[in-house]
mmCIF file of C-alpha atoms in Angstrom:
data_model
loop_
_atom_site.group_PDB
_atom_site.id
_atom_site.type_symbol
_atom_site.label_atom_id
_atom_site.label_comp_id
_atom_site.label_asym_id
_atom_site.label_seq_id
_atom_site.Cartn_x
_atom_site.Cartn_y
_atom_site.Cartn_z
ATOM 1 C CA MET B 1 17.932 -83.310 -3.481
ATOM 2 C CA ALA B 2 21.046 -84.993 -1.136
ATOM 3 C CA GLU B 3 23.373 -84.001 -3.376
ATOM 4 C CA ASN B 4 22.222 -80.405 -3.429
ATOM 5 C CA LEU B 5 23.020 -80.347 0.394
ATOM 6 C CA GLY B 6 25.719 -82.037 0.003
ATOM 7 C CA ASN B 7 27.291 -79.559 -2.528
ATOM 8 C CA LYS B 8 25.839 -76.823 0.159
ATOM 9 C CA ALA B 9 27.747 -77.819 2.975
ATOM 10 C CA ILE B 10 30.579 -78.140 1.400
ATOM 11 C CA LYS B 11 30.376 -74.171 0.048
ATOM 12 C CA GLY B 12 29.330 -73.644 3.877
ATOM 13 C CA THR B 13 32.979 -75.490 5.002
ATOM 14 C CA ILE B 14 34.049 -73.321 2.746
ATOM 15 C CA TRP B 15 32.973 -70.005 3.997
ATOM 16 C CA ALA B 16 33.115 -71.325 7.690
ATOM 17 C CA SER B 17 36.750 -71.256 6.644
ATOM 18 C CA VAL B 18 37.211 -68.148 4.622
ATOM 19 C CA ASP B 19 35.363 -66.745 7.498
ATOM 20 C CA ARG B 20 37.665 -68.108 10.342
ATOM 21 C CA LEU B 21 40.682 -67.037 8.693
ATOM 22 C CA GLY B 22 39.686 -64.273 6.986
ATOM 23 C CA SER B 23 38.874 -62.759 10.893
ATOM 24 C CA MET B 24 41.785 -64.047 12.309
ATOM 25 C CA GLY B 25 43.814 -62.700 9.790
ATOM 26 C CA LEU B 26 42.793 -58.979 10.212
ATOM 27 C CA GLN B 27 42.434 -59.295 14.034
ATOM 28 C CA PHE B 28 45.685 -60.661 14.585
ATOM 29 C CA VAL B 29 47.155 -57.363 12.388
ATOM 30 C CA VAL B 30 44.870 -54.784 14.171
ATOM 31 C CA ASN B 31 46.573 -56.327 17.268
ATOM 32 C CA LEU B 32 49.869 -56.084 15.548
ATOM 33 C CA ILE B 33 49.010 -51.750 15.210
ATOM 34 C CA LEU B 34 47.316 -51.866 18.865
ATOM 35 C CA ALA B 35 50.276 -53.304 20.168
ATOM 36 C CA ARG B 36 52.162 -49.999 18.889
ATOM 37 C CA LEU B 37 49.675 -47.726 20.366
ATOM 38 C CA LEU B 38 48.918 -49.110 23.506
ATOM 39 C CA VAL B 39 50.307 -50.608 26.958
ATOM 40 C CA PRO B 40 50.298 -54.051 28.105
ATOM 41 C CA ALA B 41 47.557 -52.736 30.794
ATOM 42 C CA ASP B 42 45.337 -51.813 28.715
ATOM 43 C CA PHE B 43 44.647 -55.283 26.883
ATOM 44 C CA GLY B 44 45.539 -56.756 30.266
ATOM 45 C CA ALA B 45 42.593 -55.141 31.692
ATOM 46 C CA ILE B 46 40.139 -56.193 29.507
ATOM 47 C CA GLY B 47 42.005 -60.037 29.736
ATOM 48 C CA MET B 48 40.867 -60.148 33.246
ATOM 49 C CA ILE B 49 37.008 -58.953 32.842
ATOM 50 C CA MET B 50 36.319 -60.892 29.924
ATOM 51 C CA ILE B 51 35.119 -63.943 31.968
ATOM 52 C CA PHE B 52 32.190 -61.589 32.936
ATOM 53 C CA ILE B 53 31.637 -60.971 30.106
ATOM 54 C CA LEU B 54 31.870 -64.039 28.443
ATOM 55 C CA VAL B 55 30.219 -66.644 31.159
ATOM 56 C CA SER B 56 26.979 -63.777 31.316
ATOM 57 C CA GLN B 57 26.878 -64.525 27.166
ATOM 58 C CA VAL B 58 26.872 -67.971 27.594
ATOM 59 C CA PHE B 59 23.392 -67.578 29.907
ATOM 60 C CA VAL B 60 22.288 -65.272 26.972
ATOM 61 C CA ASP B 61 22.566 -67.678 24.546
ATOM 62 C CA GLY B 62 21.265 -70.672 26.633
ATOM 63 C CA GLY B 63 22.253 -72.881 24.184
ATOM 64 C CA PHE B 64 18.733 -72.207 22.256
ATOM 65 C CA SER B 65 20.627 -71.476 19.250
ATOM 66 C CA SER B 66 21.672 -75.106 18.586
ATOM 67 C CA ALA B 67 18.185 -75.984 19.123
ATOM 68 C CA LEU B 68 16.886 -74.021 17.196
ATOM 69 C CA ILE B 69 19.492 -74.971 14.017
ATOM 70 C CA GLN B 70 18.569 -78.574 14.982
ATOM 71 C CA ARG B 71 14.810 -78.032 15.123
ATOM 72 C CA LYS B 72 13.405 -79.541 11.824
ATOM 73 C CA ASP B 73 10.153 -77.183 11.351
ATOM 74 C CA ALA B 74 10.964 -74.141 13.587
ATOM 75 C CA ASP B 75 8.997 -71.064 12.638
ATOM 76 C CA GLN B 76 8.733 -67.161 13.821
ATOM 77 C CA THR B 77 7.145 -68.048 17.043
ATOM 78 C CA ASP B 78 10.309 -70.777 17.639
ATOM 79 C CA PHE B 79 12.653 -67.304 16.589
ATOM 80 C CA SER B 80 10.588 -64.822 18.372
ATOM 81 C CA THR B 81 10.371 -66.501 21.403
ATOM 82 C CA ILE B 82 14.058 -66.723 21.467
ATOM 83 C CA PHE B 83 15.092 -63.451 20.418
ATOM 84 C CA PHE B 84 12.665 -62.158 23.118
ATOM 85 C CA TRP B 85 13.977 -64.223 26.092
ATOM 86 C CA ASN B 86 18.131 -63.219 24.662
ATOM 87 C CA ILE B 87 16.917 -60.219 25.604
ATOM 88 C CA GLY B 88 15.615 -60.257 28.803
ATOM 89 C CA VAL B 89 18.017 -62.498 30.077
ATOM 90 C CA GLY B 90 20.673 -59.878 28.213
ATOM 91 C CA ALA B 91 19.734 -57.403 30.235
ATOM 92 C CA ILE B 92 18.899 -58.581 33.388
ATOM 93 C CA PHE B 93 23.018 -60.173 33.181
ATOM 94 C CA TYR B 94 24.064 -56.424 31.955
ATOM 95 C CA LEU B 95 22.338 -54.975 34.921
ATOM 96 C CA LEU B 96 23.880 -57.592 37.249
ATOM 97 C CA ILE B 97 27.558 -56.729 35.410
ATOM 98 C CA PHE B 98 26.388 -52.333 35.917
ATOM 99 C CA ILE B 99 26.143 -53.063 39.404
ATOM 100 C CA SER B 100 28.866 -55.135 40.315
ATOM 101 C CA ALA B 101 31.193 -52.619 38.699
ATOM 102 C CA PRO B 102 32.654 -51.142 41.442
ATOM 103 C CA MET B 103 33.092 -54.180 43.625
ATOM 104 C CA ILE B 104 34.866 -55.902 40.813
ATOM 105 C CA ALA B 105 37.051 -53.164 40.159
ATOM 106 C CA ALA B 106 38.345 -53.130 44.186
ATOM 107 C CA TYR B 107 39.145 -56.800 43.864
ATOM 108 C CA TYR B 108 41.305 -55.632 41.051
ATOM 109 C CA SER B 109 42.467 -52.611 42.466
ATOM 110 C CA MET B 110 41.876 -51.437 39.433
ATOM 111 C CA PRO B 111 39.165 -48.012 39.029
ATOM 112 C CA VAL B 112 38.968 -47.764 35.964
ATOM 113 C CA LEU B 113 37.482 -50.906 35.011
ATOM 114 C CA GLN B 114 34.409 -49.423 36.760
ATOM 115 C CA PRO B 115 33.619 -47.362 33.685
ATOM 116 C CA VAL B 116 35.078 -50.174 31.277
ATOM 117 C CA LEU B 117 32.829 -53.117 32.330
ATOM 118 C CA ARG B 118 29.534 -51.325 32.779
ATOM 119 C CA VAL B 119 29.980 -49.926 29.696
ATOM 120 C CA LEU B 120 31.260 -53.354 27.681
ATOM 121 C CA GLY B 121 28.484 -55.261 29.323
ATOM 122 C CA SER B 122 26.086 -53.571 27.280
ATOM 123 C CA ILE B 123 28.045 -55.980 24.074
ATOM 124 C CA LEU B 124 25.511 -58.664 25.838
ATOM 125 C CA ILE B 125 22.331 -56.433 25.041
ATOM 126 C CA LEU B 126 23.848 -56.078 21.198
ATOM 127 C CA ASN B 127 24.843 -59.860 20.935
ATOM 128 C CA ALA B 128 21.260 -60.611 21.735
ATOM 129 C CA ILE B 129 19.769 -58.648 18.989
ATOM 130 C CA ILE B 130 22.077 -60.916 16.798
ATOM 131 C CA SER B 131 21.924 -64.266 17.538
ATOM 132 C CA ILE B 132 18.542 -65.534 15.931
ATOM 133 C CA GLN B 133 19.599 -63.611 12.816
ATOM 134 C CA THR B 134 23.035 -65.471 12.980
ATOM 135 C CA THR B 135 20.916 -68.594 13.963
ATOM 136 C CA ARG B 136 18.748 -68.433 11.039
ATOM 137 C CA LEU B 137 21.728 -68.215 8.719
ATOM 138 C CA GLN B 138 23.611 -71.036 10.155
ATOM 139 C CA LYS B 139 20.392 -73.204 9.521
ATOM 140 C CA SER B 140 19.886 -72.547 5.912
ATOM 141 C CA LEU B 141 23.401 -72.827 5.624
ATOM 142 C CA SER B 142 24.220 -68.843 4.152
ATOM 143 C CA PHE B 143 27.457 -69.098 5.502
ATOM 144 C CA ALA B 144 29.288 -66.829 2.539
ATOM 145 C CA SER B 145 26.125 -64.466 4.220
ATOM 146 C CA LEU B 146 27.797 -64.484 7.204
ATOM 147 C CA ALA B 147 31.459 -64.743 6.710
ATOM 148 C CA ALA B 148 31.003 -61.170 4.814
ATOM 149 C CA ILE B 149 29.287 -59.840 7.893
ATOM 150 C CA ASP B 150 31.983 -61.023 10.157
ATOM 151 C CA ILE B 151 34.629 -59.833 7.967
ATOM 152 C CA ILE B 152 33.610 -56.609 7.014
ATOM 153 C CA SER B 153 32.735 -56.152 11.169
ATOM 154 C CA SER B 154 36.047 -57.183 11.829
ATOM 155 C CA LEU B 155 37.918 -54.436 9.253
ATOM 156 C CA LEU B 156 35.667 -51.406 10.592
ATOM 157 C CA GLY B 157 35.920 -52.565 14.104
ATOM 158 C CA GLY B 158 39.814 -52.788 14.338
ATOM 159 C CA ALA B 159 39.838 -49.201 11.768
ATOM 160 C CA THR B 160 37.703 -47.802 14.990
ATOM 161 C CA ALA B 161 40.136 -49.428 17.381
ATOM 162 C CA VAL B 162 42.987 -47.748 15.708
ATOM 163 C CA ALA B 163 41.447 -44.440 15.249
ATOM 164 C CA MET B 164 40.801 -44.266 18.801
ATOM 165 C CA ALA B 165 44.160 -45.230 19.883
ATOM 166 C CA LEU B 166 45.374 -42.600 17.554
ATOM 167 C CA TYR B 167 43.870 -40.311 19.693
ATOM 168 C CA GLY B 168 45.107 -41.540 23.269
ATOM 169 C CA LEU B 169 41.669 -43.490 24.336
ATOM 170 C CA GLY B 170 43.500 -45.981 25.564
ATOM 171 C CA ILE B 171 41.948 -49.278 26.641
ATOM 172 C CA TRP B 172 38.643 -47.032 25.593
ATOM 173 C CA SER B 173 39.836 -47.973 22.334
ATOM 174 C CA LEU B 174 39.645 -51.737 22.637
ATOM 175 C CA VAL B 175 36.067 -51.438 23.967
ATOM 176 C CA GLY B 176 35.573 -49.352 20.864
ATOM 177 C CA MET B 177 36.784 -52.373 18.289
ATOM 178 C CA MET B 178 34.066 -54.894 20.512
ATOM 179 C CA LEU B 179 31.661 -52.922 20.606
ATOM 180 C CA SER B 180 30.899 -50.865 17.016
ATOM 181 C CA MET B 181 31.875 -55.004 15.459
ATOM 182 C CA ASN B 182 28.465 -55.217 16.870
ATOM 183 C CA ALA B 183 26.494 -52.532 16.053
ATOM 184 C CA ILE B 184 28.035 -53.321 12.758
ATOM 185 C CA LYS B 185 26.710 -56.612 12.605
ATOM 186 C CA ILE B 186 23.565 -55.586 13.153
ATOM 187 C CA ILE B 187 22.841 -53.413 10.392
ATOM 188 C CA MET B 188 24.294 -55.649 7.971
ATOM 189 C CA PHE B 189 22.723 -58.517 9.802
ATOM 190 C CA TYR B 190 18.813 -56.504 9.155
ATOM 191 C CA CYS B 191 20.513 -56.244 5.601
ATOM 192 C CA VAL B 192 20.846 -59.433 4.625
ATOM 193 C CA THR B 193 17.992 -61.161 6.487
ATOM 194 C CA GLY B 194 15.342 -58.612 6.601
ATOM 195 C CA TRP B 195 14.174 -60.383 9.543
ATOM 196 C CA LEU B 196 12.038 -58.986 12.441
ATOM 197 C CA PRO B 197 10.531 -60.542 15.801
ATOM 198 C CA SER B 198 6.731 -61.060 15.586
ATOM 199 C CA PRO B 199 5.291 -59.657 18.983
ATOM 200 C CA GLU B 200 4.795 -63.302 21.236
ATOM 201 C CA PHE B 201 6.032 -65.534 23.364
ATOM 202 C CA SER B 202 5.041 -68.993 23.158
ATOM 203 C CA ARG B 203 5.793 -70.831 27.032
ATOM 204 C CA GLN B 204 5.245 -74.459 24.828
ATOM 205 C CA ALA B 205 7.748 -72.917 22.076
ATOM 206 C CA PHE B 206 10.228 -72.627 25.267
ATOM 207 C CA ARG B 207 9.770 -75.586 26.682
ATOM 208 C CA ARG B 208 9.920 -77.452 23.249
ATOM 209 C CA LEU B 209 13.596 -76.270 22.580
ATOM 210 C CA PHE B 210 14.883 -75.698 26.683
ATOM 211 C CA ASN B 211 14.711 -79.481 26.408
ATOM 212 C CA PHE B 212 17.675 -79.902 23.776
ATOM 213 C CA GLY B 213 19.353 -76.859 24.742
ATOM 214 C CA GLY B 214 19.821 -77.429 28.798
ATOM 215 C CA TYR B 215 22.363 -79.716 28.207
ATOM 216 C CA LEU B 216 24.273 -77.819 25.915
ATOM 217 C CA PHE B 217 23.720 -74.911 28.307
ATOM 218 C CA CYS B 218 25.474 -76.450 31.089
ATOM 219 C CA ALA B 219 28.350 -78.243 28.787
ATOM 220 C CA ASN B 220 29.271 -74.487 26.969
ATOM 221 C CA LEU B 221 29.149 -72.812 30.836
ATOM 222 C CA LEU B 222 31.504 -75.532 31.936
ATOM 223 C CA GLN B 223 33.856 -74.884 29.029
ATOM 224 C CA THR B 224 34.111 -71.514 29.565
ATOM 225 C CA VAL B 225 34.235 -71.124 32.922
ATOM 226 C CA CYS B 226 37.416 -73.280 32.417
ATOM 227 C CA GLN B 227 38.772 -71.779 29.593
ATOM 228 C CA ASN B 228 38.759 -67.735 31.011
ATOM 229 C CA VAL B 229 38.851 -68.452 34.769
ATOM 230 C CA GLN B 230 42.878 -68.066 35.222
ATOM 231 C CA GLY B 231 41.760 -64.606 33.953
ATOM 232 C CA ILE B 232 40.839 -63.975 37.248
#
């Protein structure tokens, strides 16, 4: 059994590398193409507001993904509880972004950021939907499936962005790329895992997982802010 687990770990490492390199390679090519079709201000505008999305995403995850992975006896109740928690927190932070978008746009003196941030903020809910499926595949060391999903979604998302840029949609090409990638992931994750949540929320399961995930949440929040604060 130990040898079997060792083989899985080795294969997982290989597929994780394929996933990382493949996604980065596709993103590099797409960015090269988009650099010829868009203006620097389009990339800069997205870069300035991504800190609000990324920090909100840390709150949505809350360290629960890692908690589920490390818990050996995680069951359907645990997964369903965190799924509905992620959806709820994602909806709350999307609402906060939607309300604060005019103030953020005024701070940067860029009116276009208001509609862009309001649309792009919906990625929080899309990420919340796929978070448990991602965790389940990571927990089972199914990195080949994760690599296939990431690479295919990156390819189709990049194609969407290029097509939108060719039609002269500017900054919306970058928004369309990120949203389409996550929408494609939702479909592919369901096709691969077939997992659906049960209509249940366990306070006991939540508290148990929060005891581990809470510390990771604090660490991830600090790291995300430090890495992206210069965008402000």
